[in-house]
Structure formats: structure tokens, C-alpha cells
């Protein structure tokens, strides 16, 4: 689904369920992570999380749009548009919108490997662990000012 198709869908849902026109912009925003959508107070635009549409389908998308349109229309009518307001709760119930969006299916966490680099002083045998490589000709041991040597590079699974 494209942004243009989303715009048309939001306009039709607004007319069908709220009997009011949606006169602003609706678009997908892939940067949204923790929410299904958001209504922007200053611009009156609506942004929808595309991940919810991809994972849960059109029914979930319609629910998110109804929720955001409740914020939109109540705000423009100077009525209680916040989640805590009775106006918002009543309108949401009337149009059949969800109070919260469904949770996304759990994505398997990938095993993260971090590289650990260990340097050793040739004089006092002090060991230093680093995440990035360093120039051993430029740096010396902080304890005895001896020369440093690369001892080993490990990959640690976190």
C-alpha cells in the first residue's frame, strides 16, 4: 500500500464513520517504533506505522486509522482529544476503534557478537581490553610507559 492509497483510505473512513472530511495529509512513517500511529497537533497530519500493516493486515490498519481520526476530529472541534478524556473514549467506542493497537509478533533477536581486542604491555604485562583497534606505535602503557602489543581478538556473544 502506498501513501496515496493510505490517503484515500483515511478519507473514506473519515466520511463513513465520522461523517466529516479529512482535509489533511496521511502517510506512512517507518521510523515509528512503539506505536501504531500518531496524530500531529500542529499540522493535523496523521502518520501510520507501516510495520503494523505489513505484519497484521488491513483490519489492524483500519483500527489504527479510526483511533487517530478520533484524535483528529475531536481536536478540530475543540473537545477532549486525549486518551484520558471522556469525549475521546465515547467517540472511540461509537466508531469501534481500538484503545490500543495490537502488539506485533515477536521478532527473534539475533545473536549479537561483539569484538573485544586485548593488548598487553611488554614491560609490566598489564592487559587492556578495547572494542576498537588502536595504534600501538602511538600509545604506551599507562602504568609503566612500556610498549603495547596486540595479544588477541575475541568475538563474544551477548
Short mmCIF file of N, CA, C and O in Angstrom, two decimals, residues 24-25 39-47 72:
data_model
loop_
_atom_site.label_atom_id
_atom_site.label_comp_id
_atom_site.label_asym_id
_atom_site.label_seq_id
_atom_site.Cartn_x
_atom_site.Cartn_y
_atom_site.Cartn_z
N UNK A 24 -6.45 16.87 5.67
CA UNK A 24 -5.01 16.99 5.83
C UNK A 24 -4.30 15.78 5.22
O UNK A 24 -4.90 15.03 4.46
N UNK A 25 -3.06 15.57 5.60
CA UNK A 25 -2.24 14.55 4.96
C UNK A 25 -2.10 13.32 5.86
O UNK A 25 -1.85 13.43 7.06
N UNK A 39 -1.16 11.27 15.68
CA UNK A 39 -1.80 12.47 15.16
C UNK A 39 -0.94 13.64 15.57
O UNK A 39 -0.60 13.80 16.75
N UNK A 40 -0.54 14.47 14.61
CA UNK A 40 0.32 15.61 14.88
C UNK A 40 -0.54 16.85 15.12
O UNK A 40 -1.25 17.30 14.22
N UNK A 41 -0.46 17.41 16.32
CA UNK A 41 -1.33 18.53 16.71
C UNK A 41 -1.11 19.78 15.88
O UNK A 41 -2.05 20.48 15.53
N UNK A 42 0.13 20.09 15.55
CA UNK A 42 0.43 21.35 14.87
C UNK A 42 0.06 21.33 13.39
O UNK A 42 -0.40 22.33 12.86
N UNK A 43 0.28 20.21 12.74
CA UNK A 43 0.00 20.13 11.30
C UNK A 43 -1.32 19.45 11.00
O UNK A 43 -1.81 19.52 9.88
N UNK A 44 -1.90 18.76 11.97
CA UNK A 44 -3.13 17.97 11.84
C UNK A 44 -2.96 16.77 10.91
O UNK A 44 -3.93 16.19 10.46
N UNK A 45 -1.73 16.40 10.63
CA UNK A 45 -1.46 15.23 9.80
C UNK A 45 -1.49 13.97 10.65
O UNK A 45 -1.32 14.03 11.87
N UNK A 46 -1.66 12.84 9.97
CA UNK A 46 -1.66 11.54 10.64
C UNK A 46 -0.54 10.70 10.04
O UNK A 46 -0.40 10.63 8.82
N UNK A 47 0.25 10.09 10.92
CA UNK A 47 1.31 9.18 10.48
C UNK A 47 0.98 7.78 10.98
O UNK A 47 0.56 7.61 12.12
N UNK A 72 -8.01 13.43 15.74
CA UNK A 72 -8.08 14.49 14.72
C UNK A 72 -9.39 15.28 14.83
O UNK A 72 -9.37 16.51 14.97
#
